[in-house]
PDB file of N, CA and C in Angstrom:
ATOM      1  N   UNK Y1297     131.284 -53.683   8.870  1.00 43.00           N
ATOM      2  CA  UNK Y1297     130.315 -54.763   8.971  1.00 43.00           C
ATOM      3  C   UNK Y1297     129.049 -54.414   8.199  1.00 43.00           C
ATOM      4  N   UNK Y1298     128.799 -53.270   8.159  1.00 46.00           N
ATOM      5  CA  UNK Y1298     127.740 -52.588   7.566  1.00 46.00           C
ATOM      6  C   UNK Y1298     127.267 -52.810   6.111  1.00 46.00           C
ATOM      7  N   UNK Y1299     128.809 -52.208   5.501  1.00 45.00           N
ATOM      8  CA  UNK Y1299     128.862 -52.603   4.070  1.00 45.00           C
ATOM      9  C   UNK Y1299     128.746 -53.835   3.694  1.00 45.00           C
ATOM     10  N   UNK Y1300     129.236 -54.889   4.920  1.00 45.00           N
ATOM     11  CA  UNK Y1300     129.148 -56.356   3.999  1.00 45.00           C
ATOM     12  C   UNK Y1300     127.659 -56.902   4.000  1.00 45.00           C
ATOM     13  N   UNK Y1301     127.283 -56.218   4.639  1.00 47.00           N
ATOM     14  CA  UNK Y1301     125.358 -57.174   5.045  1.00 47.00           C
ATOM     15  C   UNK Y1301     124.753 -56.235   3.779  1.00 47.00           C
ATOM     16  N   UNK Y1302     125.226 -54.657   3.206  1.00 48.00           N
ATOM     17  CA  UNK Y1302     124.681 -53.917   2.204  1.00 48.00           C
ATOM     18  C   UNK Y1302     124.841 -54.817   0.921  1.00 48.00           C
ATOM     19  N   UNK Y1303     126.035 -55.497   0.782  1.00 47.00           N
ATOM     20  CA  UNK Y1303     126.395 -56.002  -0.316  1.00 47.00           C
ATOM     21  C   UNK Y1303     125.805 -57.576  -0.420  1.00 47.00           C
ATOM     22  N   UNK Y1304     125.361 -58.193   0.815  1.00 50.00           N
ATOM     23  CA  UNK Y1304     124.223 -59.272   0.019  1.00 50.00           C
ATOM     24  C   UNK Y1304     122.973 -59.272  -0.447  1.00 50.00           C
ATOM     25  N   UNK Y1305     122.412 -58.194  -0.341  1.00 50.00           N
ATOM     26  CA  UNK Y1305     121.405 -57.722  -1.050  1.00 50.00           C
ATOM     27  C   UNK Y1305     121.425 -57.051  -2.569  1.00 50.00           C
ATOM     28  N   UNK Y1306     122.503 -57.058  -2.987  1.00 51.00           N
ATOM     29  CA  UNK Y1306     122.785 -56.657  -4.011  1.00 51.00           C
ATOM     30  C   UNK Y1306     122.291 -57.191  -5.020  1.00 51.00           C
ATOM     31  N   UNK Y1307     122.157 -58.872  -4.941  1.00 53.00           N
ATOM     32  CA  UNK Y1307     121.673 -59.289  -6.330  1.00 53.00           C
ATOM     33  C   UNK Y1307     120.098 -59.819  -5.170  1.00 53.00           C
ATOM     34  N   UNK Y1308     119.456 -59.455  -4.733  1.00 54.00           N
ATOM     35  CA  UNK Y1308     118.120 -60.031  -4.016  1.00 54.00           C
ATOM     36  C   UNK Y1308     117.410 -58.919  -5.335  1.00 54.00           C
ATOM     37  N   UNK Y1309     116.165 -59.633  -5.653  1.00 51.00           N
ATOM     38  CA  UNK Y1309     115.350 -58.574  -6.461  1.00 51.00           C
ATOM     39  C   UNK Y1309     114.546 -58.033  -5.629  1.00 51.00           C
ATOM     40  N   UNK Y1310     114.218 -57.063  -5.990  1.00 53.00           N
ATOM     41  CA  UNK Y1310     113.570 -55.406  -5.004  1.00 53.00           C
ATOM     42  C   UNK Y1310     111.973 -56.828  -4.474  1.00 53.00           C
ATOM     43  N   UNK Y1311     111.530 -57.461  -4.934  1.00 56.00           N
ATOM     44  CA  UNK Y1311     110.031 -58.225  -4.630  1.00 56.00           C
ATOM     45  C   UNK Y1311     110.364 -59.842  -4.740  1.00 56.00           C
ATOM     46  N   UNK Y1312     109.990 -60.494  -4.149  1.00 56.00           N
ATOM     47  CA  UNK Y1312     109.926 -61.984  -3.838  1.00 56.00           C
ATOM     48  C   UNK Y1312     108.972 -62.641  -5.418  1.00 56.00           C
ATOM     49  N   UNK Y1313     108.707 -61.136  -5.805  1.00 55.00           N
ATOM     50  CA  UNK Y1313     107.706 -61.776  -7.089  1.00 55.00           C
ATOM     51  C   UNK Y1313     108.450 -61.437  -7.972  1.00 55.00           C
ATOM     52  N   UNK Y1314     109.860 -60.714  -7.976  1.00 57.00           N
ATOM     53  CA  UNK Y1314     110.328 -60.892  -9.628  1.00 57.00           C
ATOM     54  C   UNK Y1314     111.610 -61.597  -9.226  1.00 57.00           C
ATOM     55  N   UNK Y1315     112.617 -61.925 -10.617  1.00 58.00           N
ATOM     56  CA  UNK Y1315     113.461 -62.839 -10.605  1.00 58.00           C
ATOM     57  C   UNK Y1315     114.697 -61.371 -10.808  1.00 58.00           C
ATOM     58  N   UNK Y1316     115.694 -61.611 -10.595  1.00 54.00           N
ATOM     59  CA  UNK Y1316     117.435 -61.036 -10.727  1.00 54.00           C
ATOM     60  C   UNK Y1316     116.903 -59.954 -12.434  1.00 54.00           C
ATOM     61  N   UNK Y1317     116.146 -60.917 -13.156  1.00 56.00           N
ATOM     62  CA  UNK Y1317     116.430 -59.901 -14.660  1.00 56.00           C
ATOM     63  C   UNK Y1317     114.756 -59.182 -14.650  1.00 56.00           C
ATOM     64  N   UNK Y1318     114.436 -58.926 -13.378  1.00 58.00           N
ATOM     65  CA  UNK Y1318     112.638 -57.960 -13.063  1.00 58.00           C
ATOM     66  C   UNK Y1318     111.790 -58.703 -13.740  1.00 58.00           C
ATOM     67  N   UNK Y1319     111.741 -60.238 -14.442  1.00 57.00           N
ATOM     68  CA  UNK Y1319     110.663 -60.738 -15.051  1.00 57.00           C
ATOM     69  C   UNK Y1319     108.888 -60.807 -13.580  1.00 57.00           C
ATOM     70  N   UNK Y1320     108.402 -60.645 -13.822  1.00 63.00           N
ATOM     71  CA  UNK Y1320     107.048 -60.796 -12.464  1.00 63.00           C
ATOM     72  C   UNK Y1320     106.828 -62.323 -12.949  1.00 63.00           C
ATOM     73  N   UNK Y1321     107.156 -62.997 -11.549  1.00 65.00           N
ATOM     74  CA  UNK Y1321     106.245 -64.101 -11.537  1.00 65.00           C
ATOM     75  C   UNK Y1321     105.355 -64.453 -10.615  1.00 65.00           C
ATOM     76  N   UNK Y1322     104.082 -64.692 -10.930  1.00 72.00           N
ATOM     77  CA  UNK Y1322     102.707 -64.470 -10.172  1.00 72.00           C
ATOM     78  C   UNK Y1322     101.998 -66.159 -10.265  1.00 72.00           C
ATOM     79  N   UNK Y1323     102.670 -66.894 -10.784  1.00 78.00           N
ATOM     80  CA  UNK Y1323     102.265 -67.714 -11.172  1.00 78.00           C
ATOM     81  C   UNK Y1323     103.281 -69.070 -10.674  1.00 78.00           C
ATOM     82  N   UNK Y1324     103.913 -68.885  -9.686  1.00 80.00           N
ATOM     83  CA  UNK Y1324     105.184 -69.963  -9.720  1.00 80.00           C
ATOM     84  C   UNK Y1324     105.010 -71.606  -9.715  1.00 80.00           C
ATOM     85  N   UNK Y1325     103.676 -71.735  -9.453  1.00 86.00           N
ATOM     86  CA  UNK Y1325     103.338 -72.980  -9.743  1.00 86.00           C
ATOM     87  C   UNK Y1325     104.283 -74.350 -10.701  1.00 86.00           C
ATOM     88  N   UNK Y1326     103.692 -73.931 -11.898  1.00 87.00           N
ATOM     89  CA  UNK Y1326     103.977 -74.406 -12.824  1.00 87.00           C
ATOM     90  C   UNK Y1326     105.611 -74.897 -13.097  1.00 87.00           C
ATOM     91  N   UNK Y1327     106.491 -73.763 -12.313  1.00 87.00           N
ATOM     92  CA  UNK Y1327     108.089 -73.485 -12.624  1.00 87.00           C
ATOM     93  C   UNK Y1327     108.011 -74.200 -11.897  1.00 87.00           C
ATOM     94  N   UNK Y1328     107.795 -74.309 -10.754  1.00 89.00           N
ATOM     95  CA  UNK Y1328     108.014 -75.190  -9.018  1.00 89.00           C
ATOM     96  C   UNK Y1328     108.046 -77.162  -9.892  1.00 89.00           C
ATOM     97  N   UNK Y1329     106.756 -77.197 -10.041  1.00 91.00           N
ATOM     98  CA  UNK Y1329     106.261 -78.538 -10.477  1.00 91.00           C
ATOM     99  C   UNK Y1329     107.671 -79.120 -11.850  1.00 91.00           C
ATOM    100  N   UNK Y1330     107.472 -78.140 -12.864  1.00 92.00           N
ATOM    101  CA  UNK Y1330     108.820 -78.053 -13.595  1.00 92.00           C
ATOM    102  C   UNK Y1330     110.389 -78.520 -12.993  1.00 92.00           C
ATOM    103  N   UNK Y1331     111.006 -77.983 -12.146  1.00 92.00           N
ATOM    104  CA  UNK Y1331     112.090 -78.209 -11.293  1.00 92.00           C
ATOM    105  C   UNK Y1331     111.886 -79.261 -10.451  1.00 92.00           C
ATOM    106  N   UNK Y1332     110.860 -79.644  -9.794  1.00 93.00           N
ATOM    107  CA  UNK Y1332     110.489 -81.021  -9.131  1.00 93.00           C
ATOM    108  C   UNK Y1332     111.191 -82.207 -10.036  1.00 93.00           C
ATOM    109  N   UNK Y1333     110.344 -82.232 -11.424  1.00 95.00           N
ATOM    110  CA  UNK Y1333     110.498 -82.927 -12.161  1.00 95.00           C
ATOM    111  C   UNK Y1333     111.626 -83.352 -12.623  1.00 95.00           C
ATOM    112  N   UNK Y1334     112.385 -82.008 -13.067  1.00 95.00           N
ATOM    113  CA  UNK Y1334     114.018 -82.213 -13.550  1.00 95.00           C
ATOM    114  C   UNK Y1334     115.223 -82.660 -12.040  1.00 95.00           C
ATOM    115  N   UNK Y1335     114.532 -82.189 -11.156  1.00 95.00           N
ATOM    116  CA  UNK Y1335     115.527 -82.665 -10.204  1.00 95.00           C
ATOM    117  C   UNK Y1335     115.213 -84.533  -9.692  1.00 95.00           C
ATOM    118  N   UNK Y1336     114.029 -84.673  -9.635  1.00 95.00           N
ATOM    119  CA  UNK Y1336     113.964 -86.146  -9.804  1.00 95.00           C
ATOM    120  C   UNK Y1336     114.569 -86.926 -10.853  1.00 95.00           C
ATOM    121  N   UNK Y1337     114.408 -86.303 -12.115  1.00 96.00           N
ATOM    122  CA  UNK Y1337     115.282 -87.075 -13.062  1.00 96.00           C
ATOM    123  C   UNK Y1337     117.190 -86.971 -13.266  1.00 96.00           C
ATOM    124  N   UNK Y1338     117.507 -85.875 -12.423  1.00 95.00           N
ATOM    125  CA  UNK Y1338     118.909 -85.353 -12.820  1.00 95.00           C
ATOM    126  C   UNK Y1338     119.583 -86.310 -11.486  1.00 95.00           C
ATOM    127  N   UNK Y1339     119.061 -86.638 -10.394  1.00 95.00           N
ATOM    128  CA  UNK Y1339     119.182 -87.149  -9.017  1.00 95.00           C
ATOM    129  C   UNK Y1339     119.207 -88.755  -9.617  1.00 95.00           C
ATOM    130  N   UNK Y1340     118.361 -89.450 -10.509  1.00 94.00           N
ATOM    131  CA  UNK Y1340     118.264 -90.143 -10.398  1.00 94.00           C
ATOM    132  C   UNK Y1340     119.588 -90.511 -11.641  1.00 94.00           C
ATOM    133  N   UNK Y1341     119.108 -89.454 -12.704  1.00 93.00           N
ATOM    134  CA  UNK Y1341     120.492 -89.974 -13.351  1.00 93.00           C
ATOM    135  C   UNK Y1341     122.100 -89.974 -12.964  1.00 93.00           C
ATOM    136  N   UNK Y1342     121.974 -89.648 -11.501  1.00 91.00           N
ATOM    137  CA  UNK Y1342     123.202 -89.453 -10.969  1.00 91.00           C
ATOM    138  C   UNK Y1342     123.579 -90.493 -10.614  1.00 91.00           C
ATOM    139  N   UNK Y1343     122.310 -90.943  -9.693  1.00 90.00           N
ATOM    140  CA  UNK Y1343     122.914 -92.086  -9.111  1.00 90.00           C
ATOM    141  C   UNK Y1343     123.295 -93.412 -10.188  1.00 90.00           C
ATOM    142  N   UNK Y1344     122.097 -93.576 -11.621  1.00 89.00           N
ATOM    143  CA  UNK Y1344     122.651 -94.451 -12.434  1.00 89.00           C
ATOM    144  C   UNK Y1344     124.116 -94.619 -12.865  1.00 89.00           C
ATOM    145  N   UNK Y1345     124.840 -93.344 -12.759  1.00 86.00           N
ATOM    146  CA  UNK Y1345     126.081 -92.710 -13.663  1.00 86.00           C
ATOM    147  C   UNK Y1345     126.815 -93.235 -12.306  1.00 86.00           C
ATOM    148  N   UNK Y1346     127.025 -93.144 -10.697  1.00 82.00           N
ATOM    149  CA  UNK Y1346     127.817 -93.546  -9.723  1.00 82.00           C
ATOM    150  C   UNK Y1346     127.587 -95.216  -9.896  1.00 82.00           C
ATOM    151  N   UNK Y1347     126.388 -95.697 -10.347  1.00 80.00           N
ATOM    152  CA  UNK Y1347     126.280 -97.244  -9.851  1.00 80.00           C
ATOM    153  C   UNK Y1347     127.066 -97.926 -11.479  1.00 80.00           C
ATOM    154  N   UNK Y1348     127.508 -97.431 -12.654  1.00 75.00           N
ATOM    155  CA  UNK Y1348     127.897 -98.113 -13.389  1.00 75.00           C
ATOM    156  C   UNK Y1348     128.907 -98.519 -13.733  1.00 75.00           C
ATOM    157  N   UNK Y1349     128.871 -99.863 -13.716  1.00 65.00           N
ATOM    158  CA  UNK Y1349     130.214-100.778 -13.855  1.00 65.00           C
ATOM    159  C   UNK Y1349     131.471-100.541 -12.524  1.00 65.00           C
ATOM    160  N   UNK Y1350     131.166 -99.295 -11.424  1.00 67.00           N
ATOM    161  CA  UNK Y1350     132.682 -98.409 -11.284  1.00 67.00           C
ATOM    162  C   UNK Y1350     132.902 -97.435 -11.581  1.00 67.00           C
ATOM    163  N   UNK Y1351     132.701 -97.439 -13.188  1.00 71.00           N
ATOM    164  CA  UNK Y1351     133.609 -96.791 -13.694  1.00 71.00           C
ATOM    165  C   UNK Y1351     132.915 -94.507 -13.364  1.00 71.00           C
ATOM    166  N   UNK Y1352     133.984 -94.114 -13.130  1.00 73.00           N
ATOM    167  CA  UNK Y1352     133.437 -92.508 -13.278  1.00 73.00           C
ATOM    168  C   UNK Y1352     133.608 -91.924 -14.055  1.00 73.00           C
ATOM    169  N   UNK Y1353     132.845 -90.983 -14.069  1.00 80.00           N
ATOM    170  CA  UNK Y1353     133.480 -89.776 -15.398  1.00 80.00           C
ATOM    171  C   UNK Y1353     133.455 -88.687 -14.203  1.00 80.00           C
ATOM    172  N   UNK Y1354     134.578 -88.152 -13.818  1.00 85.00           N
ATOM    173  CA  UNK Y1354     134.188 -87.258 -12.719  1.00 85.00           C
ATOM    174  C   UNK Y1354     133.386 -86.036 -12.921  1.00 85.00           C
ATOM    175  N   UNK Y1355     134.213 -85.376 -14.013  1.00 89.00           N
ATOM    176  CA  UNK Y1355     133.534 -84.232 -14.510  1.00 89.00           C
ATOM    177  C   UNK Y1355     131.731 -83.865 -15.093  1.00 89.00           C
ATOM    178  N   UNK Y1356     131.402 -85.193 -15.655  1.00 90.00           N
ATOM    179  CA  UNK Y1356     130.237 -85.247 -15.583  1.00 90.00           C
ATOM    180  C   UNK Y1356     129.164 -85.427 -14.050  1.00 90.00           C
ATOM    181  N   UNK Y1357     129.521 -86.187 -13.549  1.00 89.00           N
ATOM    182  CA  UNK Y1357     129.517 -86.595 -12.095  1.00 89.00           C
ATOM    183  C   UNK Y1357     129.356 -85.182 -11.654  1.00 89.00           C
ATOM    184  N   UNK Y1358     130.608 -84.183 -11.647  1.00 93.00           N
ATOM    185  CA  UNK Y1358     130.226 -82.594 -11.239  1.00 93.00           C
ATOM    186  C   UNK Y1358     129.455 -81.858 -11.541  1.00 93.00           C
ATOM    187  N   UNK Y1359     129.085 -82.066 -13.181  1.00 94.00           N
ATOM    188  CA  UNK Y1359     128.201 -81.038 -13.669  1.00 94.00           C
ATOM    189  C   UNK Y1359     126.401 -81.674 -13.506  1.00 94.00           C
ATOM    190  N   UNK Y1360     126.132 -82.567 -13.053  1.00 94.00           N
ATOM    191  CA  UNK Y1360     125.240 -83.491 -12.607  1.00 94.00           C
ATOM    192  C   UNK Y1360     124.979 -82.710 -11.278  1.00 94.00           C
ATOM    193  N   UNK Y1361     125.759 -82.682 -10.762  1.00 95.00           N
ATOM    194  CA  UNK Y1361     125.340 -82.183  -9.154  1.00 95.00           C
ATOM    195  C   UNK Y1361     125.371 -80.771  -8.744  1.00 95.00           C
ATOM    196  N   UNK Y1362     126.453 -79.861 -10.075  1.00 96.00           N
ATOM    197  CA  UNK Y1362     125.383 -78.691 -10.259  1.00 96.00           C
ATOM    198  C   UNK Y1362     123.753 -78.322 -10.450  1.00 96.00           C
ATOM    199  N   UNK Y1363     124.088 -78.725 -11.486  1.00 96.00           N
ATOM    200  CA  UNK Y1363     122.876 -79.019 -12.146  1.00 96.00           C
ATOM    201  C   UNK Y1363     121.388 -78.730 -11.093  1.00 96.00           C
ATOM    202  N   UNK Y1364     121.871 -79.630 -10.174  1.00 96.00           N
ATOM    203  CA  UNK Y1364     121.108 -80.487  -9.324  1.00 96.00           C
ATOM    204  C   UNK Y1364     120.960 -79.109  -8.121  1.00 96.00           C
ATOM    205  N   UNK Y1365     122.341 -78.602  -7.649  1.00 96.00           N
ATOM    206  CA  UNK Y1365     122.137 -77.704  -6.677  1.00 96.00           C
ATOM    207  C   UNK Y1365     121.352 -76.101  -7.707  1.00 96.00           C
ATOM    208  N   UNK Y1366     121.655 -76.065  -8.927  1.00 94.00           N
ATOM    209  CA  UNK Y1366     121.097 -74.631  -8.848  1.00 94.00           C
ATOM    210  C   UNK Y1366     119.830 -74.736  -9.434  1.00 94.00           C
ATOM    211  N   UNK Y1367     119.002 -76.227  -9.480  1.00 94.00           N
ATOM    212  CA  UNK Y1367     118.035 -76.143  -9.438  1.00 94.00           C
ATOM    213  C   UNK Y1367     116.991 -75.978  -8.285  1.00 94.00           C
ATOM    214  N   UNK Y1368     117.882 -76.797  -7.062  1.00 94.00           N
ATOM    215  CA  UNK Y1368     117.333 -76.586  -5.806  1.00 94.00           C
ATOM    216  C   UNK Y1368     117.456 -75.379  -4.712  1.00 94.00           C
ATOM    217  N   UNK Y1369     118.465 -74.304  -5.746  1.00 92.00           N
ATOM    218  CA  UNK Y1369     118.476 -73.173  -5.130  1.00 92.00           C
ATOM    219  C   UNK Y1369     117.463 -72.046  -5.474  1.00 92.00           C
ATOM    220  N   UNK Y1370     116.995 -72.483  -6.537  1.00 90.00           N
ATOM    221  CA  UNK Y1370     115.722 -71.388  -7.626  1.00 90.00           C
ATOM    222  C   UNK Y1370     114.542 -71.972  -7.124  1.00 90.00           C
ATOM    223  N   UNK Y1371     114.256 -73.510  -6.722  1.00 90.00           N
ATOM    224  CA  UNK Y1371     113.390 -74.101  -6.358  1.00 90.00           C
ATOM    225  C   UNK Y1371     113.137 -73.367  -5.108  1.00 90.00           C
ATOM    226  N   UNK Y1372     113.866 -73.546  -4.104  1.00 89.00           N
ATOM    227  CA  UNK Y1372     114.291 -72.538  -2.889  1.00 89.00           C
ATOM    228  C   UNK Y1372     113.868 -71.106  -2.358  1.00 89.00           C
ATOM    229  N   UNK Y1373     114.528 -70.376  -3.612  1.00 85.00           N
ATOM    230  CA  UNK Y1373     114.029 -69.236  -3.787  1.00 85.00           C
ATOM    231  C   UNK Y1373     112.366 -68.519  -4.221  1.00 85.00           C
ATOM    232  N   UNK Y1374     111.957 -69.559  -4.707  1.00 84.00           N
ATOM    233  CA  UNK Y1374     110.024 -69.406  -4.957  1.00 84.00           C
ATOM    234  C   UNK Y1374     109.370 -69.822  -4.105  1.00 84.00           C
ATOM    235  N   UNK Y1375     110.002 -70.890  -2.866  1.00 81.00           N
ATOM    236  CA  UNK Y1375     109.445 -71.093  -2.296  1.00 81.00           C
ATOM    237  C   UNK Y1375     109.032 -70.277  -1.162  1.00 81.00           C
ATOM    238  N   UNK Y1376     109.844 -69.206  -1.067  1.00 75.00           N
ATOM    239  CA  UNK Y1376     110.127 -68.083  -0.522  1.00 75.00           C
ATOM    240  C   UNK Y1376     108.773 -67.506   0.378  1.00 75.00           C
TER     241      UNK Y1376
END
């Protein structure tokens, strides 16, 4: 049990102030407001892409709602 709780810390960076590749961010503001932005527009272009005609493109449809989650997981993570 030990080892498995050792091994989610594995990719956590050593400080809440740097990112996975040690960049320091002291400043998260700006990134925060940034990701706000793109997730309002990626959310909204989702829903345009579900409301048209019917018709789907699924795969786009998927990569849309990536998109969408690993922005709100980095968003997440600064908020820290």
């Amino acid at each position: 049990m030990k080892n498995s709780v050792d091994t989610l810390s594995l990719n956590r960076p050593p400080s809440r102030w740097e990112t996975l590749a040690g960049v320091r961010l002291q400043n998260t503001e700006p990134v925060k407001e940034q990701l706000l932005q793109e997730l309002i527009e990626l959310e909204s272009q989702l829903a345009h892409l579900k409301d048209a005609n019917g018709r789907h493109d699924f795969s786009l449809v998927q990569t849309y709602r990536e998109m969408i989650h690993s922005r709100r997981v980095m968003f997440h993570q600064l908020n820290r």
